[in-house]
Coordinates of C-alpha atoms in Angstrom, one line a residue:
X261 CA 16.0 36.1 20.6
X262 CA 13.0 34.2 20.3
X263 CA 13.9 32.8 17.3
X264 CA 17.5 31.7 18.3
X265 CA 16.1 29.8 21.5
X266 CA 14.2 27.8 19.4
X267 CA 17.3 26.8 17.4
X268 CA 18.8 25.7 20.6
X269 CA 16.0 23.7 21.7
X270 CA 15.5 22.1 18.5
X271 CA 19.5 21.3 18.8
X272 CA 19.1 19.8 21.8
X273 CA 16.4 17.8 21.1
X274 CA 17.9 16.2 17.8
X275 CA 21.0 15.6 19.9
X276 CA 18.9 13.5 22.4
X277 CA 17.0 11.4 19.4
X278 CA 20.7 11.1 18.2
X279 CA 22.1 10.1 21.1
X280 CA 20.1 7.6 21.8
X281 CA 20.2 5.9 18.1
X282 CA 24.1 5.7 19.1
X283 CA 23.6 4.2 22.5
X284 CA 21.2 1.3 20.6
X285 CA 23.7 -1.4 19.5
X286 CA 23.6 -5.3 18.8
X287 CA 23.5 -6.2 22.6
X288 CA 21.5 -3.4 23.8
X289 CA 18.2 -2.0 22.8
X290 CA 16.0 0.8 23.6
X291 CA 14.3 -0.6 26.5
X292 CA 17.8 -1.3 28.2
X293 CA 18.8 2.4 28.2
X294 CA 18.3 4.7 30.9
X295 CA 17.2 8.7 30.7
X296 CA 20.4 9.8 32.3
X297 CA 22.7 7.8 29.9
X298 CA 21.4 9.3 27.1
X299 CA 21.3 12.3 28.6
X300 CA 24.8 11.4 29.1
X301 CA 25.9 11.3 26.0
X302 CA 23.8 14.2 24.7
X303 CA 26.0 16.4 27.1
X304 CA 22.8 17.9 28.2
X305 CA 21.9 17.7 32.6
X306 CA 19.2 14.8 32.9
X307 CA 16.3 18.1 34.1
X308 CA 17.1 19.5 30.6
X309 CA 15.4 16.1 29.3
X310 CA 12.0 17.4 30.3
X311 CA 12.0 20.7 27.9
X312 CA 12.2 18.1 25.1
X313 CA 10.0 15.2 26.3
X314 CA 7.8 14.1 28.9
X315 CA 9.7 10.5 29.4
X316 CA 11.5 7.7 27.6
X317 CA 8.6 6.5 25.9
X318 CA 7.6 9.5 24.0
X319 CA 11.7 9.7 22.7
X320 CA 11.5 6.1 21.7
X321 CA 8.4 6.8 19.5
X322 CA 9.9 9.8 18.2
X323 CA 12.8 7.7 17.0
X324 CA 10.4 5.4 15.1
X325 CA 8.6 7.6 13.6
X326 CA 12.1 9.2 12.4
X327 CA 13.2 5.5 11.4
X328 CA 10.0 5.0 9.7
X329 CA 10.2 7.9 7.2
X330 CA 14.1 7.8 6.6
X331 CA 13.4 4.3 5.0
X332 CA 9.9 5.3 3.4
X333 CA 12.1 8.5 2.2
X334 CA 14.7 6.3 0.9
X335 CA 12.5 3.9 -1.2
X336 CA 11.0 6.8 -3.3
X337 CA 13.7 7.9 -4.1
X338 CA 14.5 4.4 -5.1
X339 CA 11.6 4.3 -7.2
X340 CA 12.6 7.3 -8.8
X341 CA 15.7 6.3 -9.8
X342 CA 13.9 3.1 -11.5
X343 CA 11.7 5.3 -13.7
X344 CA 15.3 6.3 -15.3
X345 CA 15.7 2.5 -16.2
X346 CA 16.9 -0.3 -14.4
X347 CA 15.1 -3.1 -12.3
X348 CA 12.3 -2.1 -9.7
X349 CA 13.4 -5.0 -7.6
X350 CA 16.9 -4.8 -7.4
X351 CA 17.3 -1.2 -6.7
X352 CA 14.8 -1.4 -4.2
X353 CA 16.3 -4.7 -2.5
X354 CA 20.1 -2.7 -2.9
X355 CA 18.7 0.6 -1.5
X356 CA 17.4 -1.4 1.4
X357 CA 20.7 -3.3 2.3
X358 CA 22.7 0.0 1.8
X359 CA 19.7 1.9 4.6
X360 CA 20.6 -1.4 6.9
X361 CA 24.1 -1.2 6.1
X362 CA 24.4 2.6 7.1
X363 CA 22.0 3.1 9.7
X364 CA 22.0 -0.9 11.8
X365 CA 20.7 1.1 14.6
X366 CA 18.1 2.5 13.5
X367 CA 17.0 -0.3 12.0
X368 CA 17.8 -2.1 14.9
X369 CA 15.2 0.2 17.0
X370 CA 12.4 -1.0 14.3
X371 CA 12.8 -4.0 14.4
X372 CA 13.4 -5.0 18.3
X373 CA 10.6 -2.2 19.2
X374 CA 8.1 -4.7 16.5
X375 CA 8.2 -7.3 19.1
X376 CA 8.7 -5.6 22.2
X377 CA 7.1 -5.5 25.4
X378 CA 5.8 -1.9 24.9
X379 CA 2.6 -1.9 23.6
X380 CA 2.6 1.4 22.5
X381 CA 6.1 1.1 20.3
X382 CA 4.3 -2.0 18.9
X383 CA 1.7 0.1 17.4
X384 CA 3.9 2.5 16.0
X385 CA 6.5 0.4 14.2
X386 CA 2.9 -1.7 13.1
X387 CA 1.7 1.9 11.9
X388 CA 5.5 2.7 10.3
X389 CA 5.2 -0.8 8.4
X390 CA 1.7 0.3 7.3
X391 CA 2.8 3.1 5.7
X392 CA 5.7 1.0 3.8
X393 CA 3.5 -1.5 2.3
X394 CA 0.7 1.2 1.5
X395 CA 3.2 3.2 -0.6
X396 CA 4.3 -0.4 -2.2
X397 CA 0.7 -1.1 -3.0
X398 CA 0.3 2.4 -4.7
X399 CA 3.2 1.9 -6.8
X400 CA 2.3 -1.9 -7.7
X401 CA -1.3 -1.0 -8.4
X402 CA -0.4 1.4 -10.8
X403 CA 2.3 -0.4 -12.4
X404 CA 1.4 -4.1 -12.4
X405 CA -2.5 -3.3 -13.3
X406 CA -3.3 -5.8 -10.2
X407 CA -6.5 -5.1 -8.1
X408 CA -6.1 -2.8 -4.9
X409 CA -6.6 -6.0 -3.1
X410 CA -3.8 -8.0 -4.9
X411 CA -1.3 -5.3 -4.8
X412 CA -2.3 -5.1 -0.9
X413 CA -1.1 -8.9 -0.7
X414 CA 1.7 -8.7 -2.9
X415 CA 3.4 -5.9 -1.1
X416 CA 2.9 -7.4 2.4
X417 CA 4.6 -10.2 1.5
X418 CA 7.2 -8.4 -0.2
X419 CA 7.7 -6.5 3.1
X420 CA 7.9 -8.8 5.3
X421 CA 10.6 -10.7 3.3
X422 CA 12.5 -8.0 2.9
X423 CA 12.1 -6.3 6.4
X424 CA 13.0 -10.7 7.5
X425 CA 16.4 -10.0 5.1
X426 CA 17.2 -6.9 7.0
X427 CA 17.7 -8.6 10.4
X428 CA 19.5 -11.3 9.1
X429 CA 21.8 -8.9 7.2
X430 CA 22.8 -7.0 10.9
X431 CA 25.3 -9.6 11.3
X432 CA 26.6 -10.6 8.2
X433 CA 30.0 -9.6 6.1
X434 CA 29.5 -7.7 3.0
X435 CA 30.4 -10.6 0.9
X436 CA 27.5 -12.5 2.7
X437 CA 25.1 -9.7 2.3
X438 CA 25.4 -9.3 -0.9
X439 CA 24.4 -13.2 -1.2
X440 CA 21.4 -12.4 0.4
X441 CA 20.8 -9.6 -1.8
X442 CA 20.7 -11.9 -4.5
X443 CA 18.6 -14.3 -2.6
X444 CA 16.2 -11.6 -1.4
X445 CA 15.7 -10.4 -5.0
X446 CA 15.3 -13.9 -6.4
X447 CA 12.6 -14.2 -3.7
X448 CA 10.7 -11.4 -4.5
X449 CA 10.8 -11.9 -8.1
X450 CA 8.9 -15.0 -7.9
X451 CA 6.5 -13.2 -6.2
X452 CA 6.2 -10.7 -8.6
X453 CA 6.3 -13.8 -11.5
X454 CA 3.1 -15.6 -9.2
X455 CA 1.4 -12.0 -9.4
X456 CA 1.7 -11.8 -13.1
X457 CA 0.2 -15.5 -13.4
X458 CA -2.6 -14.7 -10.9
X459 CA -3.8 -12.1 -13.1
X460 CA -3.9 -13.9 -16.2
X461 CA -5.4 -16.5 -14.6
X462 CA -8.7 -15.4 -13.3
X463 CA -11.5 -17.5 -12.9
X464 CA -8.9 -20.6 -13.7
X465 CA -8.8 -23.0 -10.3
X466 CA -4.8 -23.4 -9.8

């Protein structure tokens, strides 16, 4: 029995977190929705909340952290896929667009929640794009031979254009995101490009 309540709760719960993910949309974010709405439309009594977490805030993070590893889950895999053959670049811009493409709300909850007026949702989606551009760093480190330090640089600017690409890609038609695909990739490739010169160039005043 024991066992079986736990699957129920664990139910419920996910069906809040997923409920709420659906209620996000492009007029309305997280801040905007109320405990008993998303309550609502988990078909659960607004009490029942409680069992699962202490308020709104703690749900909100929950769905951050949750947004934060389905992308940072995404991207290895991504990298994976490159070791196979192909471009590191373009099949990590592509499996970004297709993660926006797929899931706008969550992405939508990471990137309102980064400029919010919660200080505490703030700090995670801060945290969440940590992680992002410390596995990025890893994997350019190793691959590009730059210092820890470069790679750190390298893959914060690399997020932020991409993670900038991402918002503007909410509202565009797929013909018009896959221009700024292109665009995006083109971008990042000339960082890449400046990387590769940087190195070679120690010591040389550019």
């Amino acid at each position: 029995m024991t066992g079986i309540r736990a699957q129920q709760k664990e139910k419920t719960r996910r069906s809040l977190i997923n409920a709420s993910f659906r209620l996000v949309t492009a007029e309305r974010s997280y801040s905007n929705l109320s405990l008993r709405e998303v309550a609502r439309e988990a078909g659960i009594a607004p009490t029942s909340f409680y069992r699962h977490f202490c308020d709104m805030e703690e749900l909100g993070l929950t769905m951050v952290d949750e947004g934060g590893l389905t992308l940072r889950q995404l991207m290895r895999q991504a990298r994976q896929r490159i070791e196979t053959g192909g471009s590191v670049i373009k099949t990590s811009v592509e499996t970004f667009m297709e993660f926006v493409e797929q899931n706008p709300n969550i992405f939508r909850v990471l990137l309102r929640e980064r400029s919010g007026t919660s200080a505490a949702f703030r700090a995670a989606v801060s945290r969440e794009l940590r992680h992002f551009s410390a596995e990025l760093t890893d994997y350019i480190e190793l691959a590009s031979k730059l210092s820890r330090d470069e790679a750190t640089i390298q893959s914060e600017a690399m997020v932020t254009i991409v993670f900038n690409a991402g918002a503007e890609a909410l509202d565009l038609s797929n013909e018009e995101r896959r221009t700024l695909s292109d665009r995006t990739i083109m971008q990042l490739r000339m960082i890449a490009k400046g990387a590769a010169v940087l190195k070679m160039t120690r010591g040389i005043a550019l």
